[in-house]
Amino acid sequence: MTSPKQALAHPASSAEAAPGSQPGAARGAHGGGTPPKGPSPWRSKLYRWDMKASPYVFIAPFFVIFGAFSLVPLLYTAWYSLHDVQLSSLDTQTWAGLDNYQNLLSSDFFWNALKNTFTIGVISTVPQLMAAIGLAHLLNYRLRGSTMWRVVMLTPYATSVAAATLVFTLLYSWDGGMVNWLLDFVGIDPINWRESDWGSQFAVSSIVIWRWTGYNALIYLAAMQAIPADLYESAAIDGANRWQQFIHVTVPQLRPTILFTVVISTIGATQLFGEPLLFGGVSGSKGGSEHQYQTLGLYMYDQGWIIGNLGKASAIAWSMFLILLIIAAINLLVTRRLRKSQ
Amino acid sequence: MTTSELTLPQTRKRSRRVMGAGKQLHAGPVTYLVLAVFALISLAPLVWTAIAASRTDRRLAETPPPLWFGGNLFKNMQTAWDEAGLGTAMLNSVIVAGAITISTVLFSTLAGFAFAKLQFRFSGFLLLLTIGTMMIPPQLAVVPLYLWMADLGWSNQLQTVILPTLVTAFGTFFMRQYLVQALPSELIEAARVDGASSLRVVWHVVFPAARPAMAVLGLLTFVFAWNDFLWPIIALNQQNPTVQVALNSLGTGYVPDQAVIMAGALLGTLPLLIAFILFGKQIVGGIMQGAIKG
């Protein structure tokens, strides 16, 4: 069938190769053939070695760099979380056992940060994904200038956290701020967006919603375009109107994508950092004068690099990871449930 | 829609007739109206940034806020540029984002090709591992990275920011998804039969086939690297900042002039906005393709 050299070199698929053909002119042929080069033993050895080793060489940079700068640090962070490490004296790291964790669990600020992360996460993720799904539905119609609409909806994504937050901070400012000025028009008293509890959390969430809704809409749009048309046709024959088609065809078909975006947004929400940091201005790392919007990400930065307790910061980082793992586990359970109930 | 060059192959087979079911429905005036409202919400903060940046601080504190441009734009930009050291910051960001983009695209293509087309032991497991690492929050690495970089004497230097982000799991997965379908296995076989080494295959077969996806991944990576915040703010100080770090110091510093801060925010976003105007279509296509998971 094929020459021994080829068979050795690529046993799984040598039958598909068309020997002697040029790249680009390949056809799936089953004919026999002669090896292209003379059978020189060291050459074929080299060739075989190349075939075996090259996949590993190609993936090596990824795993080496990723391992060195993400996976190994992950373990070191666990190690540091069991030590007393101070920013002021980096060289002395003394064993602390679970002190850092106990310290966290008994700290009001930790629970406050956890609660804020959860609240801000919910009020930014839920409206964001709902708006995104509606927006995707509209973008899925036959539109004039459809690319233009998509690009416009994605523009906030190209704006950095820093720039976006600086702008929103000014929009939400107490006097002279655009938002309070607009509220005044409809007869609502000005709101102190920076100081009030829910006001500041709403403001921070709105920055997240603004930046990410268009991005998620595009993800939904891609999934919507993969829904087979006959599903809609048969729904239409059954007398479903557009709204019923959306609820009974589109949304169920999008379920895997919705789960995907929920997971991604949850990860993002757990790590929320830049928006509250900049929204707070000078008292940024505290999350406002009363810690109203101090998230776990901010709390870690504050404890590690403002207060200088890197051991505690490591413990906070690991707590965040554990929380994510729990969320992922719940997600998996819910997904299974949903699948079974189908 | 997208050009044929940018239409990445889908993981699920489907005919053109089936694609875009909703597309058969024409949008009515209500659809356009709602879309226009969304568009306004998307663009208004950016337009208003430019308005605020062209005014004076005192004018911004007045009610009603300014709704049209003033004459101070270039003066404010000049002040922001000087006060936040935006010249250095821009250059730093270009170096950081540029290096990260080149390396991510290159290594992602190599690894993506191996995962898509080559048979090797544990490939399935390793791919799963790659995808799984996307769940790890960056916060989990910053303390050790900070300590190591301090040990090396690299605090506040650009390589500190560049090194940890030289590859991404997303990039590897993205290239894999593309190459599975875009690169016919017969092409590789044919080159093999001709006795081409793996490097020749990569150079003459893989890179040409991957070029459209490499361009899209490059744009996405550049946007990501330019906007990255957490690690740069820990790793760099205000003497040697990236744009995001400089903007942070402008916002949290004691510059009381809001118009200048807005001018800084505008300047820091301008390079990306220009890239977006030029390549917005490609970035949109890239995100939509990256969304489809196999």
Short mmCIF file of C-alpha atoms in Angstrom, two decimals, chain A residues 133-266:
data_model
loop_
_atom_site.label_atom_id
_atom_site.label_comp_id
_atom_site.label_asym_id
_atom_site.label_seq_id
_atom_site.Cartn_x
_atom_site.Cartn_y
_atom_site.Cartn_z
CA ILE A 133 -29.90 38.44 24.38
CA GLY A 134 -32.51 40.99 23.34
CA LEU A 135 -29.92 42.98 21.43
CA ALA A 136 -28.69 39.85 19.67
CA HIS A 137 -32.26 39.03 18.67
CA LEU A 138 -32.61 42.45 17.05
CA LEU A 139 -29.22 42.19 15.34
CA ASN A 140 -30.31 38.85 13.92
CA TYR A 141 -33.01 40.48 11.78
CA ARG A 142 -32.19 41.40 8.23
CA LEU A 143 -30.78 44.85 8.83
CA ARG A 144 -29.48 47.70 6.74
CA GLY A 145 -25.85 48.23 7.70
CA SER A 146 -25.73 45.18 9.92
CA THR A 147 -21.94 45.31 10.32
CA MET A 148 -22.11 48.96 11.30
CA TRP A 149 -24.60 48.17 14.09
CA ARG A 150 -22.41 45.38 15.40
CA VAL A 151 -19.29 47.51 15.45
CA VAL A 152 -21.13 50.33 17.24
CA MET A 153 -22.46 47.94 19.89
CA LEU A 154 -18.94 46.64 20.47
CA THR A 155 -17.31 50.07 20.81
CA PRO A 156 -17.50 50.10 24.64
CA TYR A 157 -15.44 46.89 24.63
CA ALA A 158 -12.58 48.82 23.05
CA THR A 159 -12.68 51.36 25.86
CA SER A 160 -10.36 50.51 28.72
CA VAL A 161 -11.54 50.04 32.29
CA ALA A 162 -9.55 53.10 33.28
CA ALA A 163 -10.96 55.44 30.64
CA ALA A 164 -14.53 54.17 31.00
CA THR A 165 -14.52 54.46 34.77
CA LEU A 166 -13.06 57.96 34.76
CA VAL A 167 -15.87 59.06 32.44
CA PHE A 168 -18.63 57.37 34.42
CA THR A 169 -17.24 58.79 37.66
CA LEU A 170 -17.74 62.26 36.26
CA LEU A 171 -21.19 61.38 34.86
CA TYR A 172 -22.22 60.21 38.34
CA SER A 173 -20.71 63.11 40.27
CA TRP A 174 -22.86 64.65 42.98
CA ASP A 175 -23.32 68.14 41.60
CA GLY A 176 -22.99 68.99 37.98
CA GLY A 177 -23.04 65.31 37.07
CA MET A 178 -24.94 64.40 33.94
CA VAL A 179 -26.93 61.60 35.60
CA ASN A 180 -28.27 63.70 38.45
CA TRP A 181 -29.05 66.49 36.01
CA LEU A 182 -31.12 64.08 33.90
CA LEU A 183 -32.86 62.70 37.01
CA ASP A 184 -33.77 66.26 37.94
CA PHE A 185 -35.64 66.53 34.64
CA VAL A 186 -37.96 63.70 35.60
CA GLY A 187 -38.33 65.08 39.10
CA ILE A 188 -36.07 62.73 41.03
CA ASP A 189 -33.86 64.14 43.77
CA PRO A 190 -30.14 63.92 43.14
CA ILE A 191 -28.52 60.71 44.35
CA ASN A 192 -25.14 60.58 46.00
CA TRP A 193 -23.73 57.90 43.72
CA ARG A 194 -20.38 57.72 45.43
CA GLU A 195 -21.45 57.59 49.05
CA SER A 196 -24.75 55.74 49.19
CA ASP A 197 -24.64 51.98 49.52
CA TRP A 198 -26.82 50.82 46.67
CA GLY A 199 -26.18 53.93 44.59
CA SER A 200 -22.44 53.31 44.41
CA GLN A 201 -22.92 49.61 43.72
CA PHE A 202 -25.38 50.43 40.96
CA ALA A 203 -22.94 52.93 39.49
CA VAL A 204 -20.07 50.42 39.47
CA SER A 205 -22.34 47.79 37.92
CA SER A 206 -23.47 50.15 35.21
CA ILE A 207 -19.86 50.54 34.03
CA VAL A 208 -19.55 46.76 33.75
CA ILE A 209 -22.88 46.50 31.93
CA TRP A 210 -21.93 49.27 29.53
CA ARG A 211 -18.60 47.68 28.60
CA TRP A 212 -19.74 44.08 28.17
CA THR A 213 -23.33 44.00 26.84
CA GLY A 214 -22.31 44.38 23.20
CA TYR A 215 -19.65 41.71 23.55
CA ASN A 216 -22.12 39.19 24.95
CA ALA A 217 -24.69 40.17 22.32
CA LEU A 218 -22.23 39.12 19.61
CA ILE A 219 -21.69 35.76 21.29
CA TYR A 220 -25.46 35.20 21.39
CA LEU A 221 -25.81 36.38 17.81
CA ALA A 222 -23.26 33.82 16.65
CA ALA A 223 -25.20 31.08 18.40
CA MET A 224 -28.54 32.32 17.04
CA GLN A 225 -27.26 32.11 13.50
CA ALA A 226 -26.54 28.44 14.04
CA ILE A 227 -30.17 27.61 14.90
CA PRO A 228 -31.73 25.64 12.02
CA ALA A 229 -34.43 27.51 10.15
CA ASP A 230 -36.81 24.54 10.06
CA LEU A 231 -37.31 24.85 13.81
CA TYR A 232 -38.79 28.28 13.22
CA GLU A 233 -40.78 27.06 10.23
CA SER A 234 -42.44 24.29 12.17
CA ALA A 235 -43.06 26.67 15.07
CA ALA A 236 -44.69 29.07 12.64
CA ILE A 237 -46.85 26.28 11.22
CA ASP A 238 -47.96 25.52 14.75
CA GLY A 239 -49.11 29.12 14.98
CA ALA A 240 -46.38 30.59 17.17
CA ASN A 241 -45.89 34.31 16.79
CA ARG A 242 -42.48 35.99 16.87
CA TRP A 243 -42.43 36.39 20.62
CA GLN A 244 -43.46 32.75 21.16
CA GLN A 245 -40.82 31.64 18.69
CA PHE A 246 -38.24 33.61 20.63
CA ILE A 247 -39.28 32.02 23.96
CA HIS A 248 -39.88 28.49 22.70
CA VAL A 249 -37.26 28.12 19.97
CA THR A 250 -34.49 30.69 20.36
CA VAL A 251 -33.97 30.62 24.11
CA PRO A 252 -33.95 26.81 24.50
CA GLN A 253 -31.57 26.48 21.56
CA LEU A 254 -29.27 29.05 23.13
CA ARG A 255 -29.14 27.25 26.46
CA PRO A 256 -25.52 26.01 26.13
CA THR A 257 -24.38 29.47 25.05
CA ILE A 258 -26.28 31.10 27.90
CA LEU A 259 -24.56 28.77 30.36
CA PHE A 260 -21.23 29.59 28.76
CA THR A 261 -21.76 33.34 29.13
CA VAL A 262 -23.04 32.91 32.69
CA VAL A 263 -19.84 31.07 33.60
CA ILE A 264 -17.60 33.64 31.87
CA SER A 265 -19.46 36.57 33.43
CA THR A 266 -19.36 34.94 36.85
#
